[in-house]
Coordinates of C-alpha atoms and ligand atoms in Angstrom, one line a residue:
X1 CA 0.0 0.0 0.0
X2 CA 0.8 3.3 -0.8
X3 CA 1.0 5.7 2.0
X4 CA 2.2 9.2 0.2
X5 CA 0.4 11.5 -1.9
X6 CA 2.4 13.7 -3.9
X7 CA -0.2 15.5 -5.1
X8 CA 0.2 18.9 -6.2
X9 CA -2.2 21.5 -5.1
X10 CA -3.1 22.4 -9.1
X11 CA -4.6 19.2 -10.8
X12 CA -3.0 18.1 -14.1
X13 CA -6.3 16.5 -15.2
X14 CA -9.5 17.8 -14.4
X15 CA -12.9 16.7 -15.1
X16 CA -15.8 18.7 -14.4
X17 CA -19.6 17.6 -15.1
X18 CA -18.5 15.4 -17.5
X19 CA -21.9 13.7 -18.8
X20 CA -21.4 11.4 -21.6
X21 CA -25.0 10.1 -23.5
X22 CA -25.1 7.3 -26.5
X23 CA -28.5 6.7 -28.2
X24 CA -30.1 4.1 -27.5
X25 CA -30.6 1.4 -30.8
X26 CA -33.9 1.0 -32.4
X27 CA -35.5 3.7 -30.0
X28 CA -34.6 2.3 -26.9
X29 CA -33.5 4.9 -24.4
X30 CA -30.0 6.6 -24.4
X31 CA -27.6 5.3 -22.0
X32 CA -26.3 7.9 -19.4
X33 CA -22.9 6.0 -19.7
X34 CA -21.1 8.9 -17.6
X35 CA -23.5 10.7 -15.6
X36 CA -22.0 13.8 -13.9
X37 CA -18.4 13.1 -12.5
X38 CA -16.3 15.6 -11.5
X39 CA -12.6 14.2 -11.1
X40 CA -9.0 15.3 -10.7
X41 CA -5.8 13.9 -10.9
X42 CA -2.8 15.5 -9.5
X43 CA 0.7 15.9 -10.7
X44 CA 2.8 12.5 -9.8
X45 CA -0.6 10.8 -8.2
X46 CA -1.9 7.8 -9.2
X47 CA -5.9 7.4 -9.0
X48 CA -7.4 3.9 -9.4
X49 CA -11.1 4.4 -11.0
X50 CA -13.2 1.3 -9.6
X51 CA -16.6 0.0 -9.9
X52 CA -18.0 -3.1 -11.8
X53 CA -18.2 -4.1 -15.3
X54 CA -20.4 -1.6 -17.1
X55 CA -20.6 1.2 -14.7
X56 CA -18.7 3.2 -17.5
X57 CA -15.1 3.5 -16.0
X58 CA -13.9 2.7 -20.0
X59 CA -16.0 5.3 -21.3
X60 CA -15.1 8.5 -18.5
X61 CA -11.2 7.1 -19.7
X62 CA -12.0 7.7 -23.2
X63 CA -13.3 11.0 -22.6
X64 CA -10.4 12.1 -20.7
X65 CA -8.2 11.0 -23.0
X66 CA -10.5 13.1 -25.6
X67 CA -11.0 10.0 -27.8
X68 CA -14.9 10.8 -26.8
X69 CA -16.5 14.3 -26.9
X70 CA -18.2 14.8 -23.6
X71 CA -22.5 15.2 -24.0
X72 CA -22.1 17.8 -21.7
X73 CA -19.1 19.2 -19.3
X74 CA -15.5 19.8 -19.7
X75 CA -11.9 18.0 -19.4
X76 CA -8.6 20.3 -18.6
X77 CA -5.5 19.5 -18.8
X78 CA -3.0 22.0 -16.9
X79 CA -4.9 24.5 -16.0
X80 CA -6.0 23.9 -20.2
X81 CA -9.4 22.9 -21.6
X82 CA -9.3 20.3 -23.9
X83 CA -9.7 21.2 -27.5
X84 CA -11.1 18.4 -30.2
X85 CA -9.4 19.9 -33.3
X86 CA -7.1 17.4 -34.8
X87 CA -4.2 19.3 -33.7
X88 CA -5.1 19.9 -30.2
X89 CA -5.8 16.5 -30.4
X90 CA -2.6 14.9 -31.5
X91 CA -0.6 17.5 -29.4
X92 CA -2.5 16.6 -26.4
X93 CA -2.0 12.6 -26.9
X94 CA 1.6 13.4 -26.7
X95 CA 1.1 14.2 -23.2
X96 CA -1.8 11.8 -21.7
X97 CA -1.2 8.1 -23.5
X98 CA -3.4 5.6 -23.1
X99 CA -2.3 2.2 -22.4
X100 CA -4.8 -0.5 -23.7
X101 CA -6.3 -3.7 -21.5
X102 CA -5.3 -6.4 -23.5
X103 CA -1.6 -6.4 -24.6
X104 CA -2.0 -8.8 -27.0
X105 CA -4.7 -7.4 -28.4
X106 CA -3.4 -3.8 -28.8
X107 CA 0.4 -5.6 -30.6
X108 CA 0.3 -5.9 -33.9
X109 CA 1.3 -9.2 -34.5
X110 CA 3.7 -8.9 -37.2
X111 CA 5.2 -5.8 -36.0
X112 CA 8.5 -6.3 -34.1
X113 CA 8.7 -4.7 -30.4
X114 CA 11.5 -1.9 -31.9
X115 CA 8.8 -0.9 -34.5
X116 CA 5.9 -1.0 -32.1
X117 CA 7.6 1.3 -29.8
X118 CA 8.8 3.8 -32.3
X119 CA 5.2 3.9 -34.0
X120 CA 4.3 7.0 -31.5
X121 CA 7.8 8.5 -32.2
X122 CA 6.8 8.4 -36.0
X123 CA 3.4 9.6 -35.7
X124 CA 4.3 12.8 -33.8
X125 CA 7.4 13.2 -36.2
X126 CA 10.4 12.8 -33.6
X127 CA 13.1 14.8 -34.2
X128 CA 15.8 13.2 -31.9
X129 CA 18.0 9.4 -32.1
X130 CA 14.8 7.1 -32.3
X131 CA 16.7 4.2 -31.3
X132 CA 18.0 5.8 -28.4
X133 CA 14.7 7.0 -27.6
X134 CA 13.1 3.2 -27.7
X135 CA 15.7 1.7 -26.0
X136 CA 15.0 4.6 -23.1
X137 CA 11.7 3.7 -22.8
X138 CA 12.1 -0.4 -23.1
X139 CA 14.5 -0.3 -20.5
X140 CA 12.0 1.8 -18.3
X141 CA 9.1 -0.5 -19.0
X142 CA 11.8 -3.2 -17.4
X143 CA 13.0 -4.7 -20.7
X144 CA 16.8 -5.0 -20.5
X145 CA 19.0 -4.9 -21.9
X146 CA 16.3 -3.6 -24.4
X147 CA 18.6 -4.2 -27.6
X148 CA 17.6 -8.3 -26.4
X149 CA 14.5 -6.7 -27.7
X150 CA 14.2 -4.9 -30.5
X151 CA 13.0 -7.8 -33.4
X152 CA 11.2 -10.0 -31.0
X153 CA 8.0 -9.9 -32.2
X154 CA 5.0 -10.4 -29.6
X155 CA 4.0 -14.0 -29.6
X156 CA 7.8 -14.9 -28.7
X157 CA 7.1 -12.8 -25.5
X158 CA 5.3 -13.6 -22.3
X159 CA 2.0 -11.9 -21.2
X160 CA 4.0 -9.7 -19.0
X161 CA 6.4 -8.5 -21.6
X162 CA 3.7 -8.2 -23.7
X163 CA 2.3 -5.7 -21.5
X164 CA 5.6 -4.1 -20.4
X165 CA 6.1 -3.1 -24.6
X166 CA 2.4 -1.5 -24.3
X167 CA 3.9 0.6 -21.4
X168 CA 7.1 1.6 -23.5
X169 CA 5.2 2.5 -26.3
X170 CA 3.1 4.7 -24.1
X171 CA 6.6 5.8 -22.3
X172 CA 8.6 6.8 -25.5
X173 CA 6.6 9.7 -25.9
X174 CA 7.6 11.1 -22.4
X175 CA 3.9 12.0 -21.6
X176 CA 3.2 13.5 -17.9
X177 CA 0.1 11.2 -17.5
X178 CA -0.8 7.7 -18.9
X179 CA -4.7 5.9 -18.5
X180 CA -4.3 2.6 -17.8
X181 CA -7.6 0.9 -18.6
X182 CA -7.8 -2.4 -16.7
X183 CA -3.7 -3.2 -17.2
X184 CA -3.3 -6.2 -15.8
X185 CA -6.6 -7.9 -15.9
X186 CA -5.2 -10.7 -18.6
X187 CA -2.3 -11.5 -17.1
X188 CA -1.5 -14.0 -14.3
X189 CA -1.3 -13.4 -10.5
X190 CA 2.3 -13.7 -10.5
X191 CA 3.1 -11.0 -13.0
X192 CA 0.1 -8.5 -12.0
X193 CA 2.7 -7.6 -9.1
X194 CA 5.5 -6.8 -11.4
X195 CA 3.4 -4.9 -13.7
X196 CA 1.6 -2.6 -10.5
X197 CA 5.1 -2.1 -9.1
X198 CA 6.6 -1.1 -12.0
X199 CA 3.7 1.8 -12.3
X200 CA 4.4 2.7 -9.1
X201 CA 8.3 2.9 -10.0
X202 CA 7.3 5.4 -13.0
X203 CA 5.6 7.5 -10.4
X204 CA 8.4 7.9 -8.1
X205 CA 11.4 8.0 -11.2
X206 CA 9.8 10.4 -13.3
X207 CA 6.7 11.6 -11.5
X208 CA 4.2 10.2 -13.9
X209 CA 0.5 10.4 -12.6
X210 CA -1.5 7.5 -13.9
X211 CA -5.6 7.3 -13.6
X212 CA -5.6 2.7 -13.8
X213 CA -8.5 1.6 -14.4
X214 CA -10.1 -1.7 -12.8
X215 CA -13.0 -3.8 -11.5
X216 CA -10.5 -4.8 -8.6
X217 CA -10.8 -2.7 -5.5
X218 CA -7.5 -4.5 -4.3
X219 CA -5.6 -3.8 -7.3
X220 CA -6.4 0.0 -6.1
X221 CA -5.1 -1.2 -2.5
X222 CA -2.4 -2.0 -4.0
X223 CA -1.2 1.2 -5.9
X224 CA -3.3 3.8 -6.0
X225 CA -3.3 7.0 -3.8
X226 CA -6.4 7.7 -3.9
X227 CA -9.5 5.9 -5.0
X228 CA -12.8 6.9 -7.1
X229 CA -15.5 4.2 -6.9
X230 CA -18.1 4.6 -9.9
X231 CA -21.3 3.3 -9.6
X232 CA -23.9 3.6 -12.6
X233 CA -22.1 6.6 -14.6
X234 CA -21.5 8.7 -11.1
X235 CA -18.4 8.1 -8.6
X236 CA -20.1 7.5 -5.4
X237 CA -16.9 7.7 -2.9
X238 CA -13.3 9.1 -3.4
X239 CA -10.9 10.0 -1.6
X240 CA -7.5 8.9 -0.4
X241 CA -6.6 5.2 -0.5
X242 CA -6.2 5.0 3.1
X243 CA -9.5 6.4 4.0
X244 CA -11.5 4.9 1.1
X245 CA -10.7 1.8 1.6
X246 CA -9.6 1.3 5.7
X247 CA -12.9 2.9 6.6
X248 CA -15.4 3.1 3.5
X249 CA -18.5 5.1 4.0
X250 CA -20.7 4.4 0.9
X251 CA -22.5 1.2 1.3
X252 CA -21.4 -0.1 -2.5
X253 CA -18.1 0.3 -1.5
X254 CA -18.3 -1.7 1.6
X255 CA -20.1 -4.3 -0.8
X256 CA -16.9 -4.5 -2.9
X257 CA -14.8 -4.8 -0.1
X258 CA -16.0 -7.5 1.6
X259 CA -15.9 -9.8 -1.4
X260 CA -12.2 -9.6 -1.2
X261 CA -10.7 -12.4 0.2
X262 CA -8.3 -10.1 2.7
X263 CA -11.2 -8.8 4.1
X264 CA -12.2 -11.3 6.5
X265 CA -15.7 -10.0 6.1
X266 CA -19.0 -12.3 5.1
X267 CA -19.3 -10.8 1.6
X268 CA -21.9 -9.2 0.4
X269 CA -24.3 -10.1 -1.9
X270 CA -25.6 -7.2 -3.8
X271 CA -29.3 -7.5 -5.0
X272 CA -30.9 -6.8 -8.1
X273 CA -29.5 -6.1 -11.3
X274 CA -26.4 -4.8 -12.4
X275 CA -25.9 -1.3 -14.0
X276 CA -28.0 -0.4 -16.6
X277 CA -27.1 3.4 -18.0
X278 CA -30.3 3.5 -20.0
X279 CA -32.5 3.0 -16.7
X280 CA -31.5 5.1 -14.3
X281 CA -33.6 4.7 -11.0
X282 CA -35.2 7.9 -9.3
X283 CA -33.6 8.6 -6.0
X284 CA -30.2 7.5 -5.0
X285 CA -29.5 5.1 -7.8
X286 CA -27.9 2.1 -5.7
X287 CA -31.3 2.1 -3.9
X288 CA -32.5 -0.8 -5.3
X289 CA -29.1 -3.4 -4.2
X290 CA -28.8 -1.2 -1.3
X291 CA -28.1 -3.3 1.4
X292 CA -28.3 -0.6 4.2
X293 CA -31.7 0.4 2.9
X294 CA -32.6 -3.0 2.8
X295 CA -31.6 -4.3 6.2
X296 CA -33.9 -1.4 8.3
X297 CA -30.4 0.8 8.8
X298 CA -31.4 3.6 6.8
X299 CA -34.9 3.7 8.4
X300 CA -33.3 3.7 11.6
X301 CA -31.0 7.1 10.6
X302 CA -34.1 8.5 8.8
X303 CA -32.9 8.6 5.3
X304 CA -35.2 5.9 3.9
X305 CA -37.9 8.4 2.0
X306 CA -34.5 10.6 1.0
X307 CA -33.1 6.8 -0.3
X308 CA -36.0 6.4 -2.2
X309 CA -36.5 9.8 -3.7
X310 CA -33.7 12.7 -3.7
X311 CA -30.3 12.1 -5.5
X312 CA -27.5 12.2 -3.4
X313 CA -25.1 15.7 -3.9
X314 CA -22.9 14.8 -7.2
X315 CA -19.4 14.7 -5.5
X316 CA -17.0 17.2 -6.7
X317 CA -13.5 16.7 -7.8
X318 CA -10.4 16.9 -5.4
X319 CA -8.1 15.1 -2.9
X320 CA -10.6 15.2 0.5
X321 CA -13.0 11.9 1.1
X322 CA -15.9 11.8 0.0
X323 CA -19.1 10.0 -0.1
X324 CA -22.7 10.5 -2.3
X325 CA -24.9 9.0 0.7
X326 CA -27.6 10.3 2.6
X327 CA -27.1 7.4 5.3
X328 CA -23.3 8.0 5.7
X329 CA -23.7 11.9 5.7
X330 CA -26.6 11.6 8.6
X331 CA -24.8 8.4 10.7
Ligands
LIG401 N1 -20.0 3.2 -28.0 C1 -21.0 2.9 -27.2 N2 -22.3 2.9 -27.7 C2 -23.3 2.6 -26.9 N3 -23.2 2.3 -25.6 C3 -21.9 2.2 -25.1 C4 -20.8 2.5 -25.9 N4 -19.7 2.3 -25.1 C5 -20.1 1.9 -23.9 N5 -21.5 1.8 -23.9 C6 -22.3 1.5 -22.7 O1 -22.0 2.3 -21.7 C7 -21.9 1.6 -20.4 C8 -20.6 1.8 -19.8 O2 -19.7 1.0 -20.5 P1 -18.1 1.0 -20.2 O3 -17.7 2.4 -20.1 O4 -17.4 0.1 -21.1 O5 -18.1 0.4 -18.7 P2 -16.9 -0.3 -17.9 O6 -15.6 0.0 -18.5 O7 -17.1 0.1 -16.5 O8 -17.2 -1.8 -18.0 C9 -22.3 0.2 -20.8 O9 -23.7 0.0 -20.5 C10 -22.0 0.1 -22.2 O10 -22.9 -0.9 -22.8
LIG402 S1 -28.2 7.0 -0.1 FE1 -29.5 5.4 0.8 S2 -29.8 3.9 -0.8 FE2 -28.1 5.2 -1.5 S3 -26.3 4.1 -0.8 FE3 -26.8 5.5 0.8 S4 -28.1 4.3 2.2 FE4 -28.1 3.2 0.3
LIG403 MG1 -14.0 -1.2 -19.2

């Protein structure tokens, strides 16, 4: 676990009111894929972004990372709003890479690792030694000596080195913040370590803030510095690892916690259905798997009717906890 934060007081990414809407097929109704968030992340932090499958984690990293226009609200990057010309674009993708879930799927097979690092250098026109430049960033991602491997190509690597020439490619463009969207969810156990560390060792060497996306609240235990839990398009609790996750407020939080095995908790079970961004429920939308409503504890604070009825506040951005429940703001 992570214990510092070395957050700077000015965030490098901000997100404010971000809403993101796709129509629904066939004139079903729209799906409120990201529905209000307001997130930042500071210089040299990393932020995990939790919640399960289909609660639209993929789709707020997309729209940070500007490869989807926001329905309403706005992104900025260093004290800059995001533009969506092609040059702002490009300029800004320089500086905020994304690296992709599945490192086998994001290799081209039949390039070779030198080529697949040095695509980004190509794209933005590098000016400098390109071989020097991908044997930097190889050797960063932990791939050494990286000359070993320049003309391997991906299927004569392992999973892990697979995913470690995803992170160089992302790396050789020196950008100041990378979005890691579920980074080590195809890989074994016994590499997921060595991939999380060596994030956490590009956060201390050169300060890079990462937002890592992932279904696995321990994963965040494990390397974040602060923690957003999403829940059906909204992030329902944030704040620092520590408090998030030592002494979680929101009761979908304390759901995910307990199914982890460290927990030593009965996990559990959350009712109902899972997210579904096209039908929203009135009221606080985890009402309905709720199991603080359900078990008589919100009666007894005297939220129920609020539960049932009145949104909780929309969180805002920033380092502080903080939790979207009207039985954990009234306990
Ligand atoms: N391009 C798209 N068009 C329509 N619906 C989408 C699109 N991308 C994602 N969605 C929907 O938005 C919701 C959130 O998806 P996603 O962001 O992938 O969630 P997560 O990454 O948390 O699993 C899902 O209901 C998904 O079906
Ligand atoms: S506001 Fe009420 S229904 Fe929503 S999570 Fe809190 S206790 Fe449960
Ligand atoms: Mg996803």
């Amino acid at each position: 676990m992570t214990t510092t934060t070395n957050a700077s007081p000015v965030p490098l990414l901000s997100a404010a009111e971000l809403n993101v809407t796709f129509p629904g097929r066939r004139g079903a109704p729209s799906s409120r894929a990201v529905d209000g968030v307001d997130l930042d992340i500071g210089a040299g932090e990393i932020v995990a972004l939790v919640g399960e499958s289909g609660c639209g984690k993929t789709t707020l990293a997309r729209t940070l990372l500007g490869l989807v226009p926001p329905s309403r609200g706005r992104v900025t990057f260093a004290g800059e709003p995001l533009g969506y010309g092609a040059r702002s674009l490009k300029a800004y993708r320089k500086r905020v890479q994304l690296v992709l879930q599945d490192p086998s799927g994001s290799l081209n097979p039949r390039h070779t690792v030198y080529d697949a690092v040095a695509e980004g250098l190509r794209i933005h026109g590098h000016q400098g030694d390109e071989r020097a430049a991908v044997a930097e960033a190889l050797s960063r991602a932990g791939l050494r000596p990286p000359e070993r491997f320049f003309l391997r190509y991906p299927h004569e690597l392992s999973g892990g080195q697979r995913q470690r020439v995803v992170i160089a490619g992302a790396l050789v463009l020196e950008p100041e913040l990378i979005v890691a969207d579920e980074p080590v969810a195809s890989l074994d156990a016994s590499v997921r370590g060595e991939i999380l560390a060596l994030l956490l060792s590009l956060r201390d060497e050169l300060g890079l803030s990462a937002l890592v996306v992932t279904h696995d609240l321990g994963l965040a235990w494990n390397i974040a510095d602060r923690v957003a839990v999403m829940y059906l398009g909204r992030i329902v609790e944030t704040g620092p690892v520590e408090d998030v996750l030592t002494d979680p407020q929101h009761p979908y939080t304390r759901a995910l916690l307990s199914v982890l095995p460290e927990s030593g908790q009965t996990p559990v079970v959350l009712m109902g259905e899972p997210p579904d961004p096209s039908r929203v429920p009135g009221g606080c939308r985890f009402h309905a798997r709720c199991q603080v409503l359900a078990s008589g504890e919100a009666a007894r604070a005297g939220v129920e009717e609020r539960c049932r009825t009145e949104s909780p506040p929309v969180l805002t951005g920033g380092p502080a906890a903080q939790v979207a429940c009207h039985w954990a703001t009234a306990k």
